[in-house]
CSV table of C-alpha atoms and ligand atoms in Angstrom, one decimal:
chain,number,residue,atom,x,y,z
A,1376,MET,CA,0.3,-0.1,0.2
A,1377,THR,CA,1.5,3.4,-0.7
A,1378,GLU,CA,2.0,5.9,2.1
A,1379,PRO,CA,0.2,8.9,2.6
A,1380,THR,CA,2.0,11.9,0.7
A,1381,TYR,CA,2.5,13.8,3.9
A,1382,LEU,CA,4.7,11.2,5.5
A,1383,THR,CA,7.2,10.8,2.5
A,1384,ALA,CA,7.3,14.5,2.5
A,1385,THR,CA,8.0,14.8,6.3
A,1386,ARG,CA,10.2,11.9,6.0
A,1387,SER,CA,12.7,13.3,3.5
A,1388,GLY,CA,12.1,16.7,5.0
A,1389,TYR,CA,13.7,15.9,7.9
A,1390,ASP,CA,16.4,13.5,6.5
A,1391,ALA,CA,17.7,16.7,4.8
A,1392,ILE,CA,17.7,18.9,7.8
A,1393,THR,CA,18.6,16.7,10.5
A,1394,GLU,CA,22.2,17.9,10.9
A,1395,SER,CA,21.1,21.2,11.1
A,1396,CYS,CA,18.4,21.4,13.3
A,1397,ALA,CA,19.1,18.9,16.0
A,1398,GLY,CA,21.0,20.9,17.6
A,1399,PRO,CA,19.1,23.8,18.1
A,1400,PHE,CA,15.8,21.9,18.4
A,1401,ARG,CA,17.8,19.7,21.3
A,1402,ALA,CA,18.8,23.2,23.1
A,1403,ALA,CA,14.8,24.2,23.2
A,1404,LEU,CA,14.2,22.3,26.3
A,1405,ASP,CA,17.1,24.0,28.4
A,1406,ASP,CA,15.3,27.2,27.8
A,1407,ALA,CA,11.5,25.9,28.5
A,1408,PRO,CA,11.1,25.5,32.3
A,1409,LEU,CA,7.2,24.5,32.2
A,1410,ASP,CA,7.9,22.3,29.3
A,1411,ARG,CA,10.6,20.5,31.9
A,1412,ALA,CA,8.4,20.4,34.9
A,1413,LEU,CA,5.4,19.1,33.0
A,1414,LEU,CA,7.6,16.3,31.3
A,1415,ALA,CA,9.2,15.6,34.8
A,1416,ALA,CA,5.5,15.5,36.3
A,1417,LEU,CA,4.5,13.1,33.6
A,1418,ALA,CA,7.7,11.0,34.4
A,1419,GLU,CA,6.7,10.8,38.2
A,1420,MET,CA,3.0,9.8,37.4
A,1421,VAL,CA,4.2,7.2,35.3
A,1422,ARG,CA,6.8,5.8,37.7
A,1423,ARG,CA,4.1,6.1,40.7
A,1424,ASP,CA,1.3,3.8,39.0
A,1425,HIS,CA,3.6,1.5,37.2
A,1426,PRO,CA,6.5,-1.0,38.6
A,1427,ASP,CA,7.6,-1.1,34.9
A,1428,PRO,CA,7.6,2.6,33.7
A,1429,LEU,CA,7.6,1.3,30.0
A,1430,THR,CA,7.4,4.6,27.6
A,1431,VAL,CA,8.0,5.2,23.9
A,1432,GLU,CA,8.9,9.1,22.6
A,1433,VAL,CA,7.0,9.1,19.1
A,1434,GLY,CA,8.8,11.7,16.7
A,1435,SER,CA,11.7,11.5,18.9
A,1436,GLY,CA,13.9,13.5,16.6
A,1437,HIS,CA,17.4,14.3,17.9
A,1438,GLY,CA,16.5,12.1,21.1
A,1439,GLY,CA,16.9,15.1,23.9
A,1440,THR,CA,13.1,14.8,25.2
A,1441,ALA,CA,13.8,11.2,25.6
A,1442,ALA,CA,16.9,11.3,27.2
A,1443,TYR,CA,15.5,13.8,29.6
A,1444,LEU,CA,12.6,11.6,30.6
A,1445,ALA,CA,15.3,8.6,30.8
A,1446,LYS,CA,16.6,10.9,33.2
A,1447,HIS,CA,13.7,11.0,35.1
A,1448,GLY,CA,13.7,7.4,36.0
A,1449,LEU,CA,11.1,6.0,32.9
A,1450,SER,CA,12.7,3.0,30.9
A,1451,VAL,CA,12.1,5.1,27.4
A,1452,SER,CA,12.8,4.3,23.7
A,1453,GLY,CA,12.4,6.3,20.7
A,1454,ILE,CA,10.5,6.1,17.4
A,1455,ASP,CA,10.8,8.5,14.7
A,1456,LEU,CA,10.4,8.3,10.6
A,1457,SER,CA,13.4,9.9,9.7
A,1458,THR,CA,16.4,7.4,9.4
A,1459,ALA,CA,18.7,10.3,9.7
A,1460,MET,CA,17.0,11.8,13.2
A,1461,VAL,CA,17.3,8.2,14.4
A,1462,GLU,CA,21.1,8.0,13.4
A,1463,TYR,CA,21.4,11.2,15.0
A,1464,ALA,CA,19.6,10.1,18.4
A,1465,ARG,CA,21.5,6.9,18.3
A,1466,ARG,CA,24.8,8.5,18.0
A,1467,THR,CA,23.9,11.2,20.9
A,1468,TYR,CA,22.4,9.1,23.4
A,1469,PRO,CA,23.8,5.6,22.9
A,1470,GLU,CA,22.3,4.2,25.8
A,1471,ILE,CA,18.6,4.8,24.8
A,1472,ASP,CA,17.1,2.6,21.9
A,1473,PHE,CA,15.7,4.5,18.8
A,1474,ARG,CA,14.4,2.7,15.9
A,1475,VAL,CA,12.2,4.0,12.6
A,1476,GLY,CA,8.9,3.8,12.6
A,1477,ALA,CA,5.5,5.8,12.0
A,1478,MET,CA,3.1,6.8,14.7
A,1479,HIS,CA,-0.1,6.0,12.7
A,1480,GLU,CA,0.9,2.5,13.3
A,1481,LEU,CA,3.4,1.5,16.1
A,1482,ASP,CA,5.1,-1.9,16.3
A,1483,ILE,CA,4.1,-2.3,19.8
A,1484,ASP,CA,1.7,-4.7,21.0
A,1485,ASP,CA,-1.6,-3.4,22.3
A,1486,ALA,CA,-2.0,-2.2,26.5
A,1487,SER,CA,1.9,-2.9,26.7
A,1488,LEU,CA,2.9,0.8,27.6
A,1489,ALA,CA,2.7,2.8,31.0
A,1490,GLY,CA,3.7,5.9,29.1
A,1491,LEU,CA,3.6,7.7,25.3
A,1492,VAL,CA,4.7,11.1,24.8
A,1493,SER,CA,4.6,12.9,21.9
A,1494,TRP,CA,6.6,16.1,21.7
A,1495,TYR,CA,5.9,18.3,19.0
A,1496,SER,CA,5.5,15.4,16.2
A,1497,LEU,CA,1.6,15.1,16.3
A,1498,ILE,CA,1.9,18.8,14.4
A,1499,HIS,CA,3.0,16.9,11.1
A,1500,ILE,CA,-0.2,14.8,11.1
A,1501,PRO,CA,-3.1,16.2,9.1
A,1502,GLU,CA,-6.2,17.0,11.0
A,1503,SER,CA,-8.1,14.4,8.9
A,1504,ASP,CA,-5.5,12.2,10.2
A,1505,ARG,CA,-5.0,13.2,14.0
A,1506,PRO,CA,-7.8,11.0,16.0
A,1507,ALA,CA,-6.9,8.0,14.3
A,1508,VAL,CA,-3.0,8.5,15.6
A,1509,VAL,CA,-4.5,9.3,18.7
A,1510,ALA,CA,-6.8,6.2,18.6
A,1511,GLU,CA,-3.1,4.5,17.9
A,1512,PHE,CA,-1.8,5.9,21.4
A,1513,GLY,CA,-4.7,4.7,23.1
A,1514,ARG,CA,-4.0,1.0,22.0
A,1515,VAL,CA,-0.9,0.8,22.9
A,1516,LEU,CA,-1.1,2.1,26.5
A,1517,ARG,CA,-2.3,0.0,29.6
A,1518,PRO,CA,-5.3,1.4,31.6
A,1519,GLY,CA,-3.9,3.7,33.9
A,1520,GLY,CA,-1.2,4.5,31.5
A,1521,TYR,CA,-0.4,8.2,30.7
A,1522,VAL,CA,0.0,10.0,27.2
A,1523,LEU,CA,1.6,13.2,27.3
A,1524,LEU,CA,1.1,15.9,24.0
A,1525,GLY,CA,3.0,18.7,23.2
A,1526,PHE,CA,2.4,21.2,20.4
A,1527,GLN,CA,2.1,24.9,19.3
A,1528,ALA,CA,-1.9,26.0,19.9
A,1529,GLY,CA,-3.6,27.7,17.2
A,1530,ASP,CA,-5.6,26.9,13.8
A,1531,ASP,CA,-3.0,27.5,10.8
A,1532,THR,CA,-0.5,25.4,9.1
A,1533,LEU,CA,2.9,26.9,8.5
A,1534,HIS,CA,4.4,25.4,5.1
A,1535,PHE,CA,8.1,25.5,4.0
A,1536,ASP,CA,9.8,24.7,0.8
A,1537,GLU,CA,13.2,25.5,2.4
A,1538,ALA,CA,14.6,25.3,5.8
A,1539,PHE,CA,18.2,25.4,6.7
A,1540,GLY,CA,19.2,25.7,3.3
A,1541,HIS,CA,17.2,22.6,2.2
A,1542,GLU,CA,14.4,22.1,-0.2
A,1543,VAL,CA,12.0,20.7,1.7
A,1544,SER,CA,8.1,20.5,1.9
A,1545,LEU,CA,7.0,20.4,5.5
A,1546,ASP,CA,3.8,21.2,7.0
A,1547,PHE,CA,3.9,22.4,10.7
A,1548,HIS,CA,0.4,22.2,11.7
A,1549,ARG,CA,-0.9,24.2,15.2
A,1550,LEU,CA,-3.6,22.0,17.0
A,1551,ASP,CA,-6.9,23.1,18.6
A,1552,PRO,CA,-6.3,22.3,22.5
A,1553,ASP,CA,-10.2,21.5,22.7
A,1554,ALA,CA,-10.1,19.3,19.2
A,1555,VAL,CA,-6.9,17.3,20.8
A,1556,ILE,CA,-9.1,16.8,24.0
A,1557,ALA,CA,-11.9,15.4,22.3
A,1558,ALA,CA,-10.0,13.0,20.4
A,1559,LEU,CA,-8.2,11.9,23.7
A,1560,ASP,CA,-11.9,11.6,25.0
A,1561,ALA,CA,-12.7,9.3,22.1
A,1562,ALA,CA,-9.6,7.3,22.4
A,1563,GLY,CA,-10.4,6.3,26.0
A,1564,PHE,CA,-8.5,9.0,28.1
A,1565,GLU,CA,-9.5,11.2,30.9
A,1566,LEU,CA,-7.8,14.6,30.8
A,1567,VAL,CA,-5.4,15.0,33.6
A,1568,ALA,CA,-3.7,18.6,32.9
A,1569,ARG,CA,-4.0,21.0,30.4
A,1570,LEU,CA,-1.0,23.7,30.2
A,1571,VAL,CA,-1.2,26.7,27.4
A,1572,ARG,CA,1.6,28.8,27.9
A,1573,ALA,CA,2.8,31.8,26.4
A,1574,PRO,CA,6.1,31.4,23.8
A,1575,GLU,CA,9.4,31.6,25.6
A,1576,ALA,CA,10.7,34.8,24.9
A,1577,ARG,CA,13.5,34.0,23.1
A,1578,HIS,CA,11.6,31.8,20.4
A,1579,THR,CA,10.2,34.7,18.8
A,1580,SER,CA,10.3,32.8,15.1
A,1581,ALA,CA,6.9,31.3,16.2
A,1582,PRO,CA,5.2,33.6,18.7
A,1583,VAL,CA,2.3,31.1,19.7
A,1584,PRO,CA,0.7,29.7,22.4
A,1585,HIS,CA,2.0,26.0,23.1
A,1586,ALA,CA,-0.3,23.6,25.1
A,1587,ILE,CA,1.0,20.4,26.9
A,1588,LEU,CA,-2.0,18.0,27.6
A,1589,ILE,CA,-1.4,14.7,29.8
A,1590,GLY,CA,-4.2,12.2,29.5
A,1591,ARG,CA,-4.8,8.9,31.5
A,1592,LYS,CA,-6.0,5.9,29.7
A,1593,LEU,CA,-9.3,4.8,31.4
A,1594,ALA,CA,-9.8,1.0,32.1
B,278,SAM,C1,9.5,19.4,15.6
B,278,SAM,S1,10.4,17.6,15.6
B,278,SAM,C2,10.7,17.2,17.4
B,278,SAM,C3,11.4,16.2,17.9
B,278,SAM,C4,11.5,15.9,19.2
B,278,SAM,N1,10.5,15.2,19.7
B,278,SAM,C5,11.9,17.1,19.9
B,278,SAM,O1,11.6,16.7,21.6
B,278,SAM,O2,12.1,18.0,19.7
B,278,SAM,C6,9.1,16.5,14.9
B,278,SAM,C7,9.6,15.1,14.8
B,278,SAM,O3,9.0,14.2,14.7
B,278,SAM,C8,9.0,13.0,13.4
B,278,SAM,N2,8.0,12.8,12.8
B,278,SAM,C9,6.9,13.6,11.9
B,278,SAM,N3,6.0,12.8,11.6
B,278,SAM,C10,6.0,11.7,12.0
B,278,SAM,C11,5.0,10.1,12.2
B,278,SAM,N4,4.2,10.3,11.4
B,278,SAM,N5,5.9,9.2,12.8
B,278,SAM,C12,6.7,9.4,13.7
B,278,SAM,N6,7.5,10.3,13.6
B,278,SAM,C13,7.5,11.4,13.0
B,278,SAM,C14,10.2,14.0,12.6
B,278,SAM,O4,10.8,12.9,11.8
B,278,SAM,C15,10.6,14.5,13.5
B,278,SAM,O5,12.1,14.3,13.9
């Protein structure tokens, strides 16, 4: 079966820009105290409720967010569409398992994970496909497992034909938190936390609010 064109475009876009974007994207978390606080809280809740805190970051890119979660006690691995990103993450964090995969069809057993994080990766899924991807997150999480989603909030899409000096075709969708919460609800999650924060002052290239949602899978 041929894959959707957006997946091919996203993969080749990130393959092209990995060596240029991974460093700056990786540094962003150092400058975002609220983001670190919510990721650390997610890690604490997963560890509190699950003796085996098996967690996956989908769209793990450079690997820095997965490494932050590992530092907070989670047994974490990363999955990313882009082979170049996976190679970068493996090189940078050799102690963590990173592999190539797509978030709409995860190579993970039903109800096997205690945690799943999508940190600025759901933003590459078009609106029509987002509920099915969130349902896939629900499939792989155990009852009581936690999902954390981070994304720019809004209703428009930024399209780039060029990035970091490379020709690409990359869409960055901003998401409506209410619509994502509705998708979580339909996928069997209860909402644990919803944070909408202002952009960090130094990240003025995308001065839009950012949202972080945490959900818990119902039995
Ligand atoms: C903006 S980067 C975010 C990287 C990382 N999560 C972080 O902490 O900054 C988006 C990443 O999601 C990946 N991605 C996009 N669509 C994906 C999909 N359908 N399945 C898996 N990964 C995907 C991209 O290859 C890219 O590495």
